[in-house]
mmCIF file of C-alpha atoms and ligand atoms in Angstrom:
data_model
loop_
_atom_site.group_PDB
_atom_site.id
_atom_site.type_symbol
_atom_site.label_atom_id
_atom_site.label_comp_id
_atom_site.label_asym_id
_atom_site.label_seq_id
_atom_site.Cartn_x
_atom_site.Cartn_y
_atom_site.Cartn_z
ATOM 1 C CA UNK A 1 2.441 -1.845 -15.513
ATOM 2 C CA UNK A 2 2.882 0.188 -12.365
ATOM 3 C CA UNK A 3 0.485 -0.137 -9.417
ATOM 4 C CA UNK A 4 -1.035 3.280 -8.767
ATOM 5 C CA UNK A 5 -2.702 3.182 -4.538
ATOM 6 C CA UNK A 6 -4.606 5.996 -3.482
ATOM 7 C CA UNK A 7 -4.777 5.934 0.120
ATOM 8 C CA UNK A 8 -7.859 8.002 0.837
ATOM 9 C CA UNK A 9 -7.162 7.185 4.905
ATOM 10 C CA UNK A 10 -10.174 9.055 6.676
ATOM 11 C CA UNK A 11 -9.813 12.514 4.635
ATOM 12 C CA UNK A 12 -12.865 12.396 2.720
ATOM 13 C CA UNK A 13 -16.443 11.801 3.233
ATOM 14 C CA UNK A 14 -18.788 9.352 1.388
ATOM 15 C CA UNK A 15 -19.868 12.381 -1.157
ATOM 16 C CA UNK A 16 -15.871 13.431 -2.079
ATOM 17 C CA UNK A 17 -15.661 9.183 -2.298
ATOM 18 C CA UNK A 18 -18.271 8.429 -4.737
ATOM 19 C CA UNK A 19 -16.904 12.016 -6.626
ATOM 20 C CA UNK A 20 -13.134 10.317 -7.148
ATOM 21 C CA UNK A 21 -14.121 6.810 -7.760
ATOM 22 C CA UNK A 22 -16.370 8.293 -10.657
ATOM 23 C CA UNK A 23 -13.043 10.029 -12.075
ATOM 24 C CA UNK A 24 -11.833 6.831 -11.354
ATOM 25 C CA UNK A 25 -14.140 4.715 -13.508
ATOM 26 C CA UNK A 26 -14.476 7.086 -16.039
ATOM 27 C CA UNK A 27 -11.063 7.144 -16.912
ATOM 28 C CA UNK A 28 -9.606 4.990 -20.211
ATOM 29 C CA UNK A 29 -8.373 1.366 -19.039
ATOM 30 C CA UNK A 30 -4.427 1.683 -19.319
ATOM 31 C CA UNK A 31 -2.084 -1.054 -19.427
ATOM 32 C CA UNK A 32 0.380 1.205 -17.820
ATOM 33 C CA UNK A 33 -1.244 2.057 -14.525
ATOM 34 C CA UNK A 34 -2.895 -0.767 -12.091
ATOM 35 C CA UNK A 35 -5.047 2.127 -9.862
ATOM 36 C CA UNK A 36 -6.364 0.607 -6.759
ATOM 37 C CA UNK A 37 -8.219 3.055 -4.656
ATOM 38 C CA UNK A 38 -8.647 2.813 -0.635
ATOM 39 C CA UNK A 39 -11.859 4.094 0.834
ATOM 40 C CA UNK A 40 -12.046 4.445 4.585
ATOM 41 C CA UNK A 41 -13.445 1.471 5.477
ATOM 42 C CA UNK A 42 -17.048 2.190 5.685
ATOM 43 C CA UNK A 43 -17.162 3.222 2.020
ATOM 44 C CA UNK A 44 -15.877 0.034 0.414
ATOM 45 C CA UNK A 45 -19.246 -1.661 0.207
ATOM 46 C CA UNK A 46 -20.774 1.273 -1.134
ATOM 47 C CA UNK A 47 -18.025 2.230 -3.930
ATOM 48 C CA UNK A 48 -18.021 -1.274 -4.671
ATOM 49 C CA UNK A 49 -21.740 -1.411 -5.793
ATOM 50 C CA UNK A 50 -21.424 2.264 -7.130
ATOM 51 C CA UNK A 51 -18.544 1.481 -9.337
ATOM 52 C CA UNK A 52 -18.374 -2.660 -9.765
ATOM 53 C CA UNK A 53 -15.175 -2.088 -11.981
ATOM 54 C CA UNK A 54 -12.974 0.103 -9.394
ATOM 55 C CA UNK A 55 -10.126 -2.269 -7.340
ATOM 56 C CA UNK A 56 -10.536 -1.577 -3.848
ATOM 57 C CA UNK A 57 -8.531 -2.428 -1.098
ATOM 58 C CA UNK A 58 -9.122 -2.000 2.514
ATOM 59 C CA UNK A 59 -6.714 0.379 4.777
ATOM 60 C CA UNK A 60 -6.757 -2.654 7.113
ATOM 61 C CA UNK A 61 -8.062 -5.955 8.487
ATOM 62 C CA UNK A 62 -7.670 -7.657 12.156
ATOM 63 C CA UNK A 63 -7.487 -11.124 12.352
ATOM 64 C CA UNK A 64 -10.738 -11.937 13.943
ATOM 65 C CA UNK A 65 -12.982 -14.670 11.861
ATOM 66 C CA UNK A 66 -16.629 -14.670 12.252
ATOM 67 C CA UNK A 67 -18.270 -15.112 14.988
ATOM 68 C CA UNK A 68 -18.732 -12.952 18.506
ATOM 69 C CA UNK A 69 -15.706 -10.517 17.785
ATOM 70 C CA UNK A 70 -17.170 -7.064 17.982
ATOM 71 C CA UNK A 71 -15.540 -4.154 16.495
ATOM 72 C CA UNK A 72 -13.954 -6.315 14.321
ATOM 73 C CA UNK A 73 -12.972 -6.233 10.164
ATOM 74 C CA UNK A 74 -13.117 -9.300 8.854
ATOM 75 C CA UNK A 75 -11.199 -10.949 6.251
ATOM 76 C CA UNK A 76 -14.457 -12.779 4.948
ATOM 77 C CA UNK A 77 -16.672 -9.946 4.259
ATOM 78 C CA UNK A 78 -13.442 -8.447 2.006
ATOM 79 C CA UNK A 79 -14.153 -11.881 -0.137
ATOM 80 C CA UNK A 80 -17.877 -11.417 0.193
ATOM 81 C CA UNK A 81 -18.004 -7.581 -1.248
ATOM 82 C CA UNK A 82 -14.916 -8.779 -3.763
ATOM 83 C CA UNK A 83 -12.381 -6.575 -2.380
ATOM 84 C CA UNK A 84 -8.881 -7.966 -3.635
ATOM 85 C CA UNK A 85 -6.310 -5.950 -2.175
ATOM 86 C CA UNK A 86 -5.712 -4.706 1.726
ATOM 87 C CA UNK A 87 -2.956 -2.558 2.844
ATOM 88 C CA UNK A 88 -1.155 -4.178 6.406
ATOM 89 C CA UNK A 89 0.779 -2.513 8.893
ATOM 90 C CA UNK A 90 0.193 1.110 7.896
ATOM 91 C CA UNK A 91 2.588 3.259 10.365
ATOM 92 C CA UNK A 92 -0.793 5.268 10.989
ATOM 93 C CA UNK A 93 -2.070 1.581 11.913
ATOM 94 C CA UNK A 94 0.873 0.478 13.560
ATOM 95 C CA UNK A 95 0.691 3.778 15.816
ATOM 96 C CA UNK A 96 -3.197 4.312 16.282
ATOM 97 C CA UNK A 97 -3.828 0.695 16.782
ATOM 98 C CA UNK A 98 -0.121 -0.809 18.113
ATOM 99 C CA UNK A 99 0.093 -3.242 14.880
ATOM 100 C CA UNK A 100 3.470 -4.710 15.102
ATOM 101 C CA UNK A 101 5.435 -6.574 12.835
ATOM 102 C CA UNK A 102 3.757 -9.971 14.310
ATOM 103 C CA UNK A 103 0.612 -8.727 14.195
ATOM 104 C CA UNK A 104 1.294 -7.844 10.249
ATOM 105 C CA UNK A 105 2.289 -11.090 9.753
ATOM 106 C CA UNK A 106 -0.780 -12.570 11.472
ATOM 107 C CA UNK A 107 -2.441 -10.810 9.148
ATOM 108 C CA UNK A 108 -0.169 -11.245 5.929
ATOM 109 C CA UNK A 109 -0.724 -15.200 6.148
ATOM 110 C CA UNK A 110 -4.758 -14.529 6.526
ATOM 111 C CA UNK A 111 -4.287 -12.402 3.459
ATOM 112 C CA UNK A 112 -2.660 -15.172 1.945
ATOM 113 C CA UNK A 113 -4.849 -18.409 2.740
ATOM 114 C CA UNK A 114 -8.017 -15.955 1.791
ATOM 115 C CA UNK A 115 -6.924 -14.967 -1.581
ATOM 116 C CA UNK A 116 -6.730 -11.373 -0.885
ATOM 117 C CA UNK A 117 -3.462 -9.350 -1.952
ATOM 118 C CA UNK A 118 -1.866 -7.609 0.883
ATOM 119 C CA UNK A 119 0.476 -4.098 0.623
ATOM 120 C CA UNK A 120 2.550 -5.041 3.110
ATOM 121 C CA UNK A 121 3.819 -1.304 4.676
ATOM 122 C CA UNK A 122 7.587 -1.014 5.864
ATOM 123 C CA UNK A 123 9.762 2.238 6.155
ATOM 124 C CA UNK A 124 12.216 3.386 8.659
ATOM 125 C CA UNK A 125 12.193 6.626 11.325
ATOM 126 C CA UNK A 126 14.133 9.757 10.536
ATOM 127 C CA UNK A 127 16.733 8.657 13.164
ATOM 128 C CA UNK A 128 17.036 5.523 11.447
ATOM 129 C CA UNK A 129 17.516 7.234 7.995
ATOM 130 C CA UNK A 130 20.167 9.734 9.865
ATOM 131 C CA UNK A 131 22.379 7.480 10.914
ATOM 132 C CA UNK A 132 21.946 5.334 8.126
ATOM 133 C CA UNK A 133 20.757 2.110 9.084
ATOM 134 C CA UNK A 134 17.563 2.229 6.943
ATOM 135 C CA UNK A 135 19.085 -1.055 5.071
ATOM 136 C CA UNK A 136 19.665 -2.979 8.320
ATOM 137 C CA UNK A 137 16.357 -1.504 9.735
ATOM 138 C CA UNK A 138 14.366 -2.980 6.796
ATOM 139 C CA UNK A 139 16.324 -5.871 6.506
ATOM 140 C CA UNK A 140 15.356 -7.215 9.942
ATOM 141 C CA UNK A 141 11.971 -6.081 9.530
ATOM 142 C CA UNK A 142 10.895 -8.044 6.162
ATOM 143 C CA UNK A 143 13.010 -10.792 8.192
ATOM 144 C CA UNK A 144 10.038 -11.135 11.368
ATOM 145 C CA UNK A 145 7.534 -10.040 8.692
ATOM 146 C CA UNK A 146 8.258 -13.126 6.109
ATOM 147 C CA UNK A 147 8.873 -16.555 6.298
ATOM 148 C CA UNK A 148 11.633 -18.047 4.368
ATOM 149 C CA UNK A 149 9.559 -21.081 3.919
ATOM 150 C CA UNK A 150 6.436 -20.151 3.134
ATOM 151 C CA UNK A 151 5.363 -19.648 -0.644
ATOM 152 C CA UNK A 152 3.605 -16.477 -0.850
ATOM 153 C CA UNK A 153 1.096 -15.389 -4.025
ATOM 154 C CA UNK A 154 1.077 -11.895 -5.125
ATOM 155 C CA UNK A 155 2.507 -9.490 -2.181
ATOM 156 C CA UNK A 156 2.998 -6.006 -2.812
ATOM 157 C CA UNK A 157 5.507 -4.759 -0.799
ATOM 158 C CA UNK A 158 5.272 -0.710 0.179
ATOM 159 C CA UNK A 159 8.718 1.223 1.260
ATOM 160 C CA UNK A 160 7.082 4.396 2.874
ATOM 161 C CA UNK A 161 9.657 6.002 5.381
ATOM 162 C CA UNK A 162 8.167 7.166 8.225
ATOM 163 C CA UNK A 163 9.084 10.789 8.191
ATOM 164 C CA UNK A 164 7.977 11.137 4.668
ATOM 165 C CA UNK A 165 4.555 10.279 4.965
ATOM 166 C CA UNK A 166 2.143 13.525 5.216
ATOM 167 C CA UNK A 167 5.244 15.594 5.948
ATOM 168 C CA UNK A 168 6.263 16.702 2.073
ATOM 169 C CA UNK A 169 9.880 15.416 2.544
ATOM 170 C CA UNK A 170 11.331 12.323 0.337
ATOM 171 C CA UNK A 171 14.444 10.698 0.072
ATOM 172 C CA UNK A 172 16.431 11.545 -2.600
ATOM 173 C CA UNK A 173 15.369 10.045 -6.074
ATOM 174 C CA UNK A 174 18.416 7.842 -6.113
ATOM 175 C CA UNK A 175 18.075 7.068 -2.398
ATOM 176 C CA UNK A 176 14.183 5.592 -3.503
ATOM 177 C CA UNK A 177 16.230 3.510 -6.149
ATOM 178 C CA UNK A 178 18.644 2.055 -4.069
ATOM 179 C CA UNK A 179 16.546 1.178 -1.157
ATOM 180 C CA UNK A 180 14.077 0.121 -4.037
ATOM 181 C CA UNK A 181 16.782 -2.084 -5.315
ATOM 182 C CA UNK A 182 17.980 -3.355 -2.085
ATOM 183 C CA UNK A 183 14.319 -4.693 -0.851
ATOM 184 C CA UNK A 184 14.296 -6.383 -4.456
ATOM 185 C CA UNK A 185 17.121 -8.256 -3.658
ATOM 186 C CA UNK A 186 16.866 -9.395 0.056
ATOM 187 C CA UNK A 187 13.003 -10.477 -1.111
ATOM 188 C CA UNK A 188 15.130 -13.275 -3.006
ATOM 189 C CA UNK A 189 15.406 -15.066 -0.295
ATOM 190 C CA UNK A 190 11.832 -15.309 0.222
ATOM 191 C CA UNK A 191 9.237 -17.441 -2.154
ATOM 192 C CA UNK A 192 6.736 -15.063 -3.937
ATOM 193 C CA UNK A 193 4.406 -15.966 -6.914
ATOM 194 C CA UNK A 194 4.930 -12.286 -7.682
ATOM 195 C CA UNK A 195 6.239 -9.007 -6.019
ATOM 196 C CA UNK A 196 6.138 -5.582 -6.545
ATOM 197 C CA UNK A 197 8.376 -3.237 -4.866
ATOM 198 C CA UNK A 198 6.332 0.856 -4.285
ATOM 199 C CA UNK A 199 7.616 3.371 -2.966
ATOM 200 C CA UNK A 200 4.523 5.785 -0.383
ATOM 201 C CA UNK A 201 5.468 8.957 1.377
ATOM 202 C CA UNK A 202 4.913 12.462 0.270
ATOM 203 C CA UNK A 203 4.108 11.540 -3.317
ATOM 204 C CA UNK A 204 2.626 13.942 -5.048
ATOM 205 C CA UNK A 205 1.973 15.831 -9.059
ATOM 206 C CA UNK A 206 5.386 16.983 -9.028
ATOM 207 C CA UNK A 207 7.714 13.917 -7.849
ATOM 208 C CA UNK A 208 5.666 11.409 -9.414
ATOM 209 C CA UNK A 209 6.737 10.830 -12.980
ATOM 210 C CA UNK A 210 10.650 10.452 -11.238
ATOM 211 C CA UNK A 211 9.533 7.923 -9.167
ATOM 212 C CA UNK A 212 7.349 6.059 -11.746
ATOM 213 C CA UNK A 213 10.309 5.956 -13.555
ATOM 214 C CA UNK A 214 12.952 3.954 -11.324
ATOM 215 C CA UNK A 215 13.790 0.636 -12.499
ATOM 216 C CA UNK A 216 12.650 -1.222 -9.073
ATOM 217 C CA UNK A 217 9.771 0.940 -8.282
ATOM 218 C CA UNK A 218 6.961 -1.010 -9.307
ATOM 219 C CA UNK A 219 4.465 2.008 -8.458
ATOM 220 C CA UNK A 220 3.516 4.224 -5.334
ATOM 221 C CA UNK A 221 0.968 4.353 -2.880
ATOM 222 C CA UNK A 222 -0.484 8.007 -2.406
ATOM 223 C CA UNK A 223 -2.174 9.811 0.444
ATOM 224 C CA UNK A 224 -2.879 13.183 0.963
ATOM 225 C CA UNK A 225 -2.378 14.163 -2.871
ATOM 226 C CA UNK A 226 -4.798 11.242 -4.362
ATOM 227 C CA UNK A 227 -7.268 13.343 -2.438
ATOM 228 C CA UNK A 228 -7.344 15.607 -5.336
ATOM 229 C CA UNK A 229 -9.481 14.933 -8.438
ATOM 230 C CA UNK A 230 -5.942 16.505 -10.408
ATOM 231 C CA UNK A 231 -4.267 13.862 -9.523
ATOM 232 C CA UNK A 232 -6.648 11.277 -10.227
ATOM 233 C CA UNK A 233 -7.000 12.633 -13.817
ATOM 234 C CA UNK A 234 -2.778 12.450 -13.795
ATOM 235 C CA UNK A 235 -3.379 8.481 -14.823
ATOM 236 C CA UNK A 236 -5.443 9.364 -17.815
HETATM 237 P P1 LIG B 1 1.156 10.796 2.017
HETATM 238 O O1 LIG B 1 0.755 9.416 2.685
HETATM 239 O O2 LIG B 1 1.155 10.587 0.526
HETATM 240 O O3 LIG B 1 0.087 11.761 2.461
HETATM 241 O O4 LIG B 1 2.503 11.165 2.509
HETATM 242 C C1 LIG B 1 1.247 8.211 2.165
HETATM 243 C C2 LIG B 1 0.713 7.065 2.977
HETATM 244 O O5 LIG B 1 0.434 7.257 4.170
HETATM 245 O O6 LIG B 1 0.547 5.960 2.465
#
């Protein structure tokens, strides 16, 4: 089963929403794709009644509780309006908002002690990938992201380089693998009840069935192309 995340960011309004998340529940169930679909924010309450059987997830949460915290996006109401999944340190949240990697893992333990499953973003610059240090790069940050001695539940862990994402470049299929491979292997040092490795970043009709088909890619999480009801209908 790969996990199929359609990152719908702030592209479409509430009419194109309810349009794809009726592809989206109209579609077979499949025990090949898990599709989780991302409304912007102010949507997810109304999908969720719409279409009870779609998996949401939020595009983010802060870690404000209840209470006098205006502006904020709380954790409970996720539980409340059973939303299971939220994606963390987006690089579109990490630059728009300043999320750093302490402020993901703020939020990654919230995630965890409220049940909800977070896609935990990480991905390198292009000068990183030019020179080659993508491995050290990630390596250091799953290291201030994660705790060695915590014991995490499900985590879904999202490898979207930086320059990839809305640009229509991608590493190299075997470049996806390896990295793929690598974050598999350093996330042994870590305690998860499960993990799945995806790969985001320029995914689109053409690259996907490569990507889908890497040993350690355990699915991908899709902007700008899961926008279009073609794609949607890809998963079928
Ligand atoms: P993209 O975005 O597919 O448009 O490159 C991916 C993402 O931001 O998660």
């Amino acid at each position: 089963m790969k996990y199929i995340i359609f990152n719908w960011k702030s592209y479409l309004n509430l009419k194109e929403t309810i349009s794809l998340s009726k592809i989206i529940s109209n579609l077979p169930s499949s025990k090949k794709f898990k599709l989780v679909s991302s409304p912007n924010n102010f949507f997810n309450l109304a999908i969720k009644s719409r279409f009870p059987k779609n998996t949401l997830a939020t595009q983010n949460i802060d870690f404000h509780g209840s209470g006098a915290n205006t502006g904020s996006m709380n954790i409970n109401h996720l539980i409340e309006n059973k939303i299971k999944y939220s994606i963390l340190g987006h690089s579109e949240v990490r630059s728009n908002f300043g999320d750093s990697d302490t402020i993901v893992k703020i939020k990654l333990d919230l995630c965890l002690s409220h049940n909800i499953i977070p896609i935990v973003c990480v991905g390198e610059t292009k000068d990183v990938y030019k020179s080659k240090k993508t491995k050290i790069f990630l390596k250091s940050q799953i290291n201030k992201i994660f705790d060695k001695s915590t014991s995490y539940n499900e985590v879904i862990l999202a490898y979207e380089p930086l320059w990839s994402i809305g640009t229509g470049l991608t590493p190299k299929i075997d470049e996806i693998e390896e990295i793929s491979s690598y974050l598999s292997k350093i996330l042994k040092n870590y305690s998860f009840k499960k993990i799945n490795i995806l790969y985001g970043g320029s995914v689109n009709l053409t690259n996907i069935s490569d990507i889908l088909n890497l040993r350690n890619v355990n699915g991908v999480l899709v902007g700008s192309a899961s926008t279009k009801s073609d794609f949607i209908k890809y998963f079928k």
